[in-house]
Coordinates of C-alpha atoms in Angstrom, one line a residue:
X185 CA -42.7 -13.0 17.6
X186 CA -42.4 -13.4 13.8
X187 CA -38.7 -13.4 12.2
X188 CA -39.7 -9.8 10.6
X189 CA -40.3 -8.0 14.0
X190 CA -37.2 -10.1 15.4
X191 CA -35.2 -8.7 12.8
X192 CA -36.5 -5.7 13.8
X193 CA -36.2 -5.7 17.4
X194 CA -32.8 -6.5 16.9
X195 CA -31.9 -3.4 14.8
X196 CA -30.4 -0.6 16.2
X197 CA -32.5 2.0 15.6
X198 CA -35.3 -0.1 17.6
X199 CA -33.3 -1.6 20.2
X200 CA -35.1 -0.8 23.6
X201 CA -38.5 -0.7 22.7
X202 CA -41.3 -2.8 24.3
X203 CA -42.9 -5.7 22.5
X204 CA -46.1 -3.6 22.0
X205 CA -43.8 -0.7 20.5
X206 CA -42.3 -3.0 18.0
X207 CA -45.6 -4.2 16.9
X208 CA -46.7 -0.4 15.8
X209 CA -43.0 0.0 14.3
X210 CA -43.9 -3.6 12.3
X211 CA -47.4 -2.0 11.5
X212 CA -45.7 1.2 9.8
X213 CA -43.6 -1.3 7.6
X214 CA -44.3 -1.7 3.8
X215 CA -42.5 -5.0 2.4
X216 CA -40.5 -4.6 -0.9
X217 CA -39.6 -7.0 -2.3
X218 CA -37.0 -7.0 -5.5
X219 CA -35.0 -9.3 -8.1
X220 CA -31.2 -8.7 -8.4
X221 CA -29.9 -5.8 -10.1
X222 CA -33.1 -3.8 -9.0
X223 CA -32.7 -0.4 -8.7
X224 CA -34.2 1.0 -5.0
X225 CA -33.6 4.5 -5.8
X226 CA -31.5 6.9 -7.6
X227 CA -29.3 9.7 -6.1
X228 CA -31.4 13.0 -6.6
X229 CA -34.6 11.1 -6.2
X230 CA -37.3 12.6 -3.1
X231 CA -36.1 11.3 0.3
X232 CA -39.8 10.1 1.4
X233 CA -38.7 7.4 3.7
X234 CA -35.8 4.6 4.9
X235 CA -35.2 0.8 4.3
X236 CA -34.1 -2.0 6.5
X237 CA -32.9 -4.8 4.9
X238 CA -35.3 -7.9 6.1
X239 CA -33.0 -10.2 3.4
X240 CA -30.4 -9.8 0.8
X241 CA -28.2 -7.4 0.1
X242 CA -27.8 -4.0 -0.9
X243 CA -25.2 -1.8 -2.8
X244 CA -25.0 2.1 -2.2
X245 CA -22.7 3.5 -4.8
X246 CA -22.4 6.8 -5.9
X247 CA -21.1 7.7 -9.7
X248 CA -19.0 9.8 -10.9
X249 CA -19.3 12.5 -14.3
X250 CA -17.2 10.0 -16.0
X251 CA -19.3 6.8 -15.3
X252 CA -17.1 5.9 -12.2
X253 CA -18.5 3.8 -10.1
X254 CA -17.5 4.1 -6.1
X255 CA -19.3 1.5 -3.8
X256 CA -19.7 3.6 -0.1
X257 CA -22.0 0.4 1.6
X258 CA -22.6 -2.9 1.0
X259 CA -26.0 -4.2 3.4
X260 CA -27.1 -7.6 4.7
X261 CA -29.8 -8.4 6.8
X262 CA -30.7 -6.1 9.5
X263 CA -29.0 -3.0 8.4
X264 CA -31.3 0.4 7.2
X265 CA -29.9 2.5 4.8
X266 CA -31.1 6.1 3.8
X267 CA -32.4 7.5 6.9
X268 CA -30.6 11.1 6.6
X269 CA -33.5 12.4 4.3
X270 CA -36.0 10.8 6.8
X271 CA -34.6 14.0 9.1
X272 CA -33.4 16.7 6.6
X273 CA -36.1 16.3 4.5
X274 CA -33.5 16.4 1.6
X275 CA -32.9 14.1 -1.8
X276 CA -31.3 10.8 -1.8
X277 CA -27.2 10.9 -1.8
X278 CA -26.6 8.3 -3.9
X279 CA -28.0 5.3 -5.8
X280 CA -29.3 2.0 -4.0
X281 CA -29.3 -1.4 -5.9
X282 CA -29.7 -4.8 -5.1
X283 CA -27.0 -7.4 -5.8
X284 CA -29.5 -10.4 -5.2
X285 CA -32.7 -10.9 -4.8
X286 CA -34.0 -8.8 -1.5
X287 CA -36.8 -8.3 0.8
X288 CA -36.9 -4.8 2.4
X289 CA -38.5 -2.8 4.9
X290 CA -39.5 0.7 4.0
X291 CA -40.8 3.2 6.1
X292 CA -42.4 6.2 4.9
X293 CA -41.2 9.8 6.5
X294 CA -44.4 10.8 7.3
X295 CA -45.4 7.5 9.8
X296 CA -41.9 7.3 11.2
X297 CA -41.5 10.9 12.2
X298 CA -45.7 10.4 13.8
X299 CA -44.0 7.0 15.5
X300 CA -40.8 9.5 16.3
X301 CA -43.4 11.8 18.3
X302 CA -45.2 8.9 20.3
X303 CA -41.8 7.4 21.2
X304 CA -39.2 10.0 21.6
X305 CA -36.9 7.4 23.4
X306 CA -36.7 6.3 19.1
X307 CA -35.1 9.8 18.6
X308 CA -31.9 8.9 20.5
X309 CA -31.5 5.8 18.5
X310 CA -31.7 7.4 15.5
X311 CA -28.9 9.8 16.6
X312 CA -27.0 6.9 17.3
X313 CA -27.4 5.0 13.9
X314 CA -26.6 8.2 12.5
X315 CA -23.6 8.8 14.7
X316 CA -22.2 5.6 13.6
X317 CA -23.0 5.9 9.4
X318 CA -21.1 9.1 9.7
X319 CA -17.9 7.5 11.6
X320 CA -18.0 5.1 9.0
X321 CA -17.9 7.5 6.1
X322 CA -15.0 9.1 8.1
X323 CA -12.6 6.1 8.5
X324 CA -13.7 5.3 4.3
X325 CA -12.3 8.8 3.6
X326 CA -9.4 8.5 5.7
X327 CA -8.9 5.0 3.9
X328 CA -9.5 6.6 0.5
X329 CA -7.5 9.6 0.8
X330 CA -4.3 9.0 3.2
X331 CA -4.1 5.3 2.2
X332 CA -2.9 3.1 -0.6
X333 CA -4.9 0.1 -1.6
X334 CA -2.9 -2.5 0.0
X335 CA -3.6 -1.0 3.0
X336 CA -7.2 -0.5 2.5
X337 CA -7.5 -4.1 1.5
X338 CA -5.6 -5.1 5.2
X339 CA -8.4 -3.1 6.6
X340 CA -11.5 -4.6 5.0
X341 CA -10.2 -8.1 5.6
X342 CA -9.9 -7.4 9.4
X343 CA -13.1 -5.8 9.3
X344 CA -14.6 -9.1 8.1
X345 CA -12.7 -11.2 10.4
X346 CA -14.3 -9.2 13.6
X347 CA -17.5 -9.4 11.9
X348 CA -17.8 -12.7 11.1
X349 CA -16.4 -13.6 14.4
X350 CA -14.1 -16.0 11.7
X351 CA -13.0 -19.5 12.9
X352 CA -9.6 -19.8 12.5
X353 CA -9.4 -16.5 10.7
X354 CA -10.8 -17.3 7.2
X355 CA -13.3 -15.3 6.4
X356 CA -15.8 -15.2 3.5
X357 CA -16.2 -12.3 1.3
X358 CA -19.6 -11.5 1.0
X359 CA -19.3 -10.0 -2.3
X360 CA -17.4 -10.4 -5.3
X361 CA -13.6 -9.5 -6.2
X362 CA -14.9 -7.0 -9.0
X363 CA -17.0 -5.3 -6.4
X364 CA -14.8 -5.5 -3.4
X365 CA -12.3 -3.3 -6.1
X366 CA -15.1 -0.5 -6.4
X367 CA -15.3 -0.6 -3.0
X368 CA -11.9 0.0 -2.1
X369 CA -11.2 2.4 -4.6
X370 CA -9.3 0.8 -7.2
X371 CA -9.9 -2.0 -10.6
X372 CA -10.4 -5.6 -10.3
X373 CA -6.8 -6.0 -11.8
X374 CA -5.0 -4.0 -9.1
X375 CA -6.7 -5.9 -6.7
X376 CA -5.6 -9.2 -7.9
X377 CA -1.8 -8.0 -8.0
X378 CA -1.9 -6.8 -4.4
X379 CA -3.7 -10.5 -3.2
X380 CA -1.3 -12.1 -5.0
X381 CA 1.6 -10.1 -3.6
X382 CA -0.5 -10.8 -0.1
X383 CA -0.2 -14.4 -0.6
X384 CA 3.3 -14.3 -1.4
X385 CA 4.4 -12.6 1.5
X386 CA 2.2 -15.7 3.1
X387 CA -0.1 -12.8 5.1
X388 CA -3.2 -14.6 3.9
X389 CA -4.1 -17.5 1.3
X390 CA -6.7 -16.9 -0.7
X391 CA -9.4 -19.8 -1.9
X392 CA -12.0 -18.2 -4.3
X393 CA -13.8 -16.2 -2.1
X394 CA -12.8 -17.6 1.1
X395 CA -9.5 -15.7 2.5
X396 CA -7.3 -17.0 4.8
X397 CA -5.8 -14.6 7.4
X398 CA -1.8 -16.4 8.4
X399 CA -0.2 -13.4 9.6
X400 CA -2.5 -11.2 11.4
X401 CA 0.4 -8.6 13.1
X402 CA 1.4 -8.2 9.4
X403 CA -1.8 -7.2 8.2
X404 CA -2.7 -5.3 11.0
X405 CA 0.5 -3.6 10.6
X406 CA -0.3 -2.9 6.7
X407 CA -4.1 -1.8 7.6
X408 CA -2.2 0.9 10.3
X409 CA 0.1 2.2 7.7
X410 CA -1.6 1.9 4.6
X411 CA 1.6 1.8 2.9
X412 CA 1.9 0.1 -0.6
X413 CA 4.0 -3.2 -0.7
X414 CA 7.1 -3.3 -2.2

């Protein structure tokens, strides 16, 4: 098995299917393949298909009238993005872009919903993909809305300590401080003060983009309240 069709056996939305299955799934695959700072698409655009991310990583961010930029996702390898207009036929929500150079997946509405009607076993996976994207954009408007950035911050950097399973609880952001600030809903600035104030209160100790996490009841604490520190 080549590392494409692992990386696609091992994605969700596939997980289950027979060796032979994963093969047609492969077949129905176009490779992309894009330079950094690459726009994928554009909110508005025609929804004609989905991407899995095969390598790289991917930005969906969504703008506001006054140029605001809000990051909602940030993809790595094995993750597909925009597969709600595969099913309601409707325009891309917001803007994909690449943040470095990226080979991706695409599959074309028209041969995933013919694959959909071959294999309907796919259609319960896609309900759970979708299940999850939309419990994700529930906790980031609960995070948004009912809590202040400190908190939001606690959140993310417990978030990336399960997911990078981190040895001795430093993890590694996988993108940059300006960007981690879009994505949390706040300006580079603000999120400097509150790591600072972080490290002072010796909750974490930060090394460029490696983060240290000391006091992990603390922060857990601060990601439950999402109160602002005093």
């Amino acid at each position: 098995m080549d590392r494409v069709l692992e990386l696609i056996a091992e994605t969700p939305l596939f997980n289950g299917l027979a060796e032979a299955d994963l093969a047609q799934v492969r077949a129905i695959a176009t490779d992309r393949f894009y330079g950094r700072g690459e726009t994928i698409f554009l909110e508005g655009a025609p929804g004609d298909g989905f991407y899995i991310v095969a390598a790289g990583k991917v930005k969906i961010f969504k703008v506001s009238l006054e140029g605001k930029e809000q990051i909602l996702h940030i993809y790595g390898s094995g993750h597909p993005f925009g597969e709600v207009p595969v099913f309601s036929g409707d325009n891309f929500p917001a803007n994909a872009v690449t943040l470095v150079k990226s080979h991706l997946l695409f599959f074309s509405r028209t041969a995933f919903v013919k694959l959909i009607t071959a294999h309907p076993s796919l259609c319960m996976n896609m309900l759970a993909v979708l299940s999850m994207r939309l419990r994700e954009f529930t906790l980031q408007i609960e995070s948004l809305s009912l809590k202040e950035v400190p908190g939001r911050l606690a959140a993310y950097l417990l978030y990336l300590a399960e997911e990078q399973a981190a040895a001795g609880s430093t993890v590694k952001l996988p993108i940059s401080k300006g960007q981690l600030a879009s994505l949390l809903g706040t300006i580079p600035e603000t999120l400097s003060r509150i790591l600072a104030k972080l490290s002072a209160q010796e909750m974490i100790a930060v090394n460029g983009k490696r983060i240290e996490i000391k006091d992990g009841e603390l922060l857990e604490e601060l990601a439950l309240t999402g109160k602002a520190l005093e």
